[in-house]
């Protein structure tokens, strides 16, 4: 019970929206209330469409962030990171250029994908 949920999948590359994976490492000495504030804002943000926690020592959390174009995406990420800079040790922004598969669904041109293509 409760293991199946039907959702719609917006194909960002078809809609010309820009999105990035943002990996965040928290400062180890930070109190959890500020981390909870960051998490709540991420949960409530329409720009953040995925949140994942890691068991890695490199990064603690992934935020997948979308916006209408690369410039707006850059501003959205910078504003979010700046707001929580007191608890962030480091972060890495990885803009996504293509996604041939999402949630076990092959997307357009997935069979003809050349990973060495620029």
PDB file of C-alpha atoms in Angstrom:
ATOM      1  CA  UNK A   1       0.000   0.000   0.000  1.00  0.00           C
ATOM      2  CA  UNK A   2       1.315   3.438  -0.920  1.00  0.00           C
ATOM      3  CA  UNK A   3       4.213   2.196  -3.079  1.00  0.00           C
ATOM      4  CA  UNK A   4       2.787   3.366  -6.408  1.00  0.00           C
ATOM      5  CA  UNK A   5       2.146   6.990  -7.272  1.00  0.00           C
ATOM      6  CA  UNK A   6       1.359   8.142 -10.801  1.00  0.00           C
ATOM      7  CA  UNK A   7       3.039  11.448 -11.670  1.00  0.00           C
ATOM      8  CA  UNK A   8       3.457  13.538 -14.798  1.00  0.00           C
ATOM      9  CA  UNK A   9       6.926  14.102 -16.182  1.00  0.00           C
ATOM     10  CA  UNK A  10       7.780  17.503 -17.647  1.00  0.00           C
ATOM     11  CA  UNK A  11      10.511  17.146 -20.278  1.00  0.00           C
ATOM     12  CA  UNK A  12      12.628  20.237 -19.617  1.00  0.00           C
ATOM     13  CA  UNK A  13      14.744  19.957 -22.753  1.00  0.00           C
ATOM     14  CA  UNK A  14      11.560  20.005 -24.878  1.00  0.00           C
ATOM     15  CA  UNK A  15      10.308  23.118 -23.068  1.00  0.00           C
ATOM     16  CA  UNK A  16      13.669  24.919 -23.385  1.00  0.00           C
ATOM     17  CA  UNK A  17      13.918  25.337 -19.616  1.00  0.00           C
ATOM     18  CA  UNK A  18      17.341  25.228 -17.975  1.00  0.00           C
ATOM     19  CA  UNK A  19      18.140  23.048 -14.991  1.00  0.00           C
ATOM     20  CA  UNK A  20      21.112  22.135 -12.828  1.00  0.00           C
ATOM     21  CA  UNK A  21      22.101  19.718 -10.145  1.00  0.00           C
ATOM     22  CA  UNK A  22      23.397  21.584  -7.109  1.00  0.00           C
ATOM     23  CA  UNK A  23      25.422  19.487  -4.658  1.00  0.00           C
ATOM     24  CA  UNK A  24      25.826  20.948  -1.170  1.00  0.00           C
ATOM     25  CA  UNK A  25      28.172  20.045   1.689  1.00  0.00           C
ATOM     26  CA  UNK A  26      27.103  21.479   5.040  1.00  0.00           C
ATOM     27  CA  UNK A  27      29.524  22.795   7.616  1.00  0.00           C
ATOM     28  CA  UNK A  28      29.706  20.057  10.236  1.00  0.00           C
ATOM     29  CA  UNK A  29      29.326  22.380  13.215  1.00  0.00           C
ATOM     30  CA  UNK A  30      26.051  23.927  12.076  1.00  0.00           C
ATOM     31  CA  UNK A  31      22.874  23.568  14.085  1.00  0.00           C
ATOM     32  CA  UNK A  32      20.033  21.663  12.502  1.00  0.00           C
ATOM     33  CA  UNK A  33      17.466  24.494  12.698  1.00  0.00           C
ATOM     34  CA  UNK A  34      19.122  26.380   9.836  1.00  0.00           C
ATOM     35  CA  UNK A  35      19.444  23.125   7.840  1.00  0.00           C
ATOM     36  CA  UNK A  36      15.747  22.478   8.466  1.00  0.00           C
ATOM     37  CA  UNK A  37      14.971  25.994   7.218  1.00  0.00           C
ATOM     38  CA  UNK A  38      16.925  25.294   4.016  1.00  0.00           C
ATOM     39  CA  UNK A  39      15.144  21.967   3.586  1.00  0.00           C
ATOM     40  CA  UNK A  40      11.688  23.518   4.131  1.00  0.00           C
ATOM     41  CA  UNK A  41      12.398  26.273   1.601  1.00  0.00           C
ATOM     42  CA  UNK A  42      13.631  23.678  -0.896  1.00  0.00           C
ATOM     43  CA  UNK A  43      10.466  21.607  -0.346  1.00  0.00           C
ATOM     44  CA  UNK A  44       8.239  24.655  -0.893  1.00  0.00           C
ATOM     45  CA  UNK A  45      10.108  26.082  -3.904  1.00  0.00           C
ATOM     46  CA  UNK A  46       8.585  25.536  -7.354  1.00  0.00           C
ATOM     47  CA  UNK A  47      12.124  25.950  -8.797  1.00  0.00           C
ATOM     48  CA  UNK A  48      13.447  22.922  -6.892  1.00  0.00           C
ATOM     49  CA  UNK A  49      11.946  19.747  -8.304  1.00  0.00           C
ATOM     50  CA  UNK A  50      14.119  17.132  -6.652  1.00  0.00           C
ATOM     51  CA  UNK A  51      15.899  16.763  -3.315  1.00  0.00           C
ATOM     52  CA  UNK A  52      18.155  13.830  -2.450  1.00  0.00           C
ATOM     53  CA  UNK A  53      20.322  13.140   0.586  1.00  0.00           C
ATOM     54  CA  UNK A  54      23.676  11.359   0.261  1.00  0.00           C
ATOM     55  CA  UNK A  55      25.645   8.979   2.478  1.00  0.00           C
ATOM     56  CA  UNK A  56      28.835  10.475   1.105  1.00  0.00           C
ATOM     57  CA  UNK A  57      31.497  12.530   2.788  1.00  0.00           C
ATOM     58  CA  UNK A  58      31.805  14.686  -0.343  1.00  0.00           C
ATOM     59  CA  UNK A  59      28.307  16.202  -0.377  1.00  0.00           C
ATOM     60  CA  UNK A  60      25.235  15.946   1.846  1.00  0.00           C
ATOM     61  CA  UNK A  61      22.347  16.940  -0.398  1.00  0.00           C
ATOM     62  CA  UNK A  62      21.406  17.352  -4.049  1.00  0.00           C
ATOM     63  CA  UNK A  63      18.966  20.014  -5.196  1.00  0.00           C
ATOM     64  CA  UNK A  64      17.766  19.802  -8.794  1.00  0.00           C
ATOM     65  CA  UNK A  65      16.789  23.344  -9.737  1.00  0.00           C
ATOM     66  CA  UNK A  66      14.967  24.620 -12.835  1.00  0.00           C
ATOM     67  CA  UNK A  67      14.297  28.065 -14.281  1.00  0.00           C
ATOM     68  CA  UNK A  68      13.185  29.624 -17.562  1.00  0.00           C
ATOM     69  CA  UNK A  69      16.717  30.110 -18.948  1.00  0.00           C
ATOM     70  CA  UNK A  70      20.350  29.749 -17.922  1.00  0.00           C
ATOM     71  CA  UNK A  71      20.691  33.348 -16.694  1.00  0.00           C
ATOM     72  CA  UNK A  72      17.594  33.108 -14.466  1.00  0.00           C
ATOM     73  CA  UNK A  73      18.798  29.717 -13.243  1.00  0.00           C
ATOM     74  CA  UNK A  74      22.162  31.212 -12.304  1.00  0.00           C
ATOM     75  CA  UNK A  75      20.406  33.972 -10.324  1.00  0.00           C
ATOM     76  CA  UNK A  76      18.073  31.533  -8.564  1.00  0.00           C
ATOM     77  CA  UNK A  77      20.961  29.296  -7.502  1.00  0.00           C
ATOM     78  CA  UNK A  78      23.136  32.226  -6.384  1.00  0.00           C
ATOM     79  CA  UNK A  79      20.304  33.700  -4.292  1.00  0.00           C
ATOM     80  CA  UNK A  80      19.592  30.351  -2.604  1.00  0.00           C
ATOM     81  CA  UNK A  81      23.271  29.606  -1.890  1.00  0.00           C
ATOM     82  CA  UNK A  82      23.864  33.144  -0.589  1.00  0.00           C
ATOM     83  CA  UNK A  83      20.894  32.907   1.782  1.00  0.00           C
ATOM     84  CA  UNK A  84      22.317  29.754   3.392  1.00  0.00           C
ATOM     85  CA  UNK A  85      26.043  30.485   3.018  1.00  0.00           C
ATOM     86  CA  UNK A  86      26.501  30.441   6.801  1.00  0.00           C
ATOM     87  CA  UNK A  87      25.817  26.679   6.887  1.00  0.00           C
ATOM     88  CA  UNK A  88      27.320  25.686   3.520  1.00  0.00           C
ATOM     89  CA  UNK A  89      30.921  24.519   3.470  1.00  0.00           C
ATOM     90  CA  UNK A  90      31.033  24.099  -0.307  1.00  0.00           C
ATOM     91  CA  UNK A  91      28.758  23.496  -3.268  1.00  0.00           C
ATOM     92  CA  UNK A  92      28.998  22.352  -6.868  1.00  0.00           C
ATOM     93  CA  UNK A  93      26.676  23.429  -9.691  1.00  0.00           C
ATOM     94  CA  UNK A  94      26.327  20.995 -12.593  1.00  0.00           C
ATOM     95  CA  UNK A  95      24.191  22.409 -15.437  1.00  0.00           C
ATOM     96  CA  UNK A  96      22.372  19.660 -17.333  1.00  0.00           C
ATOM     97  CA  UNK A  97      22.727  19.762 -21.125  1.00  0.00           C
ATOM     98  CA  UNK A  98      20.866  16.567 -22.114  1.00  0.00           C
ATOM     99  CA  UNK A  99      18.888  13.887 -20.372  1.00  0.00           C
ATOM    100  CA  UNK A 100      18.336  10.764 -22.478  1.00  0.00           C
ATOM    101  CA  UNK A 101      16.486   8.892 -19.684  1.00  0.00           C
ATOM    102  CA  UNK A 102      14.387   9.914 -16.695  1.00  0.00           C
ATOM    103  CA  UNK A 103      12.402   7.671 -14.342  1.00  0.00           C
ATOM    104  CA  UNK A 104      12.997   4.681 -16.642  1.00  0.00           C
ATOM    105  CA  UNK A 105      11.574   6.551 -19.642  1.00  0.00           C
ATOM    106  CA  UNK A 106      13.767   6.966 -22.717  1.00  0.00           C
ATOM    107  CA  UNK A 107      13.540  10.532 -23.935  1.00  0.00           C
ATOM    108  CA  UNK A 108      13.830  11.931 -27.446  1.00  0.00           C
ATOM    109  CA  UNK A 109      16.919  10.761 -29.400  1.00  0.00           C
ATOM    110  CA  UNK A 110      18.054   8.513 -26.532  1.00  0.00           C
ATOM    111  CA  UNK A 111      18.950   5.682 -28.940  1.00  0.00           C
ATOM    112  CA  UNK A 112      21.076   8.002 -31.083  1.00  0.00           C
ATOM    113  CA  UNK A 113      22.879   9.732 -28.237  1.00  0.00           C
ATOM    114  CA  UNK A 114      26.555  10.331 -28.897  1.00  0.00           C
ATOM    115  CA  UNK A 115      28.161  11.134 -25.537  1.00  0.00           C
ATOM    116  CA  UNK A 116      31.267  12.537 -27.249  1.00  0.00           C
ATOM    117  CA  UNK A 117      29.198  15.001 -29.277  1.00  0.00           C
ATOM    118  CA  UNK A 118      29.650  18.663 -28.365  1.00  0.00           C
TER     119      UNK A 118
END
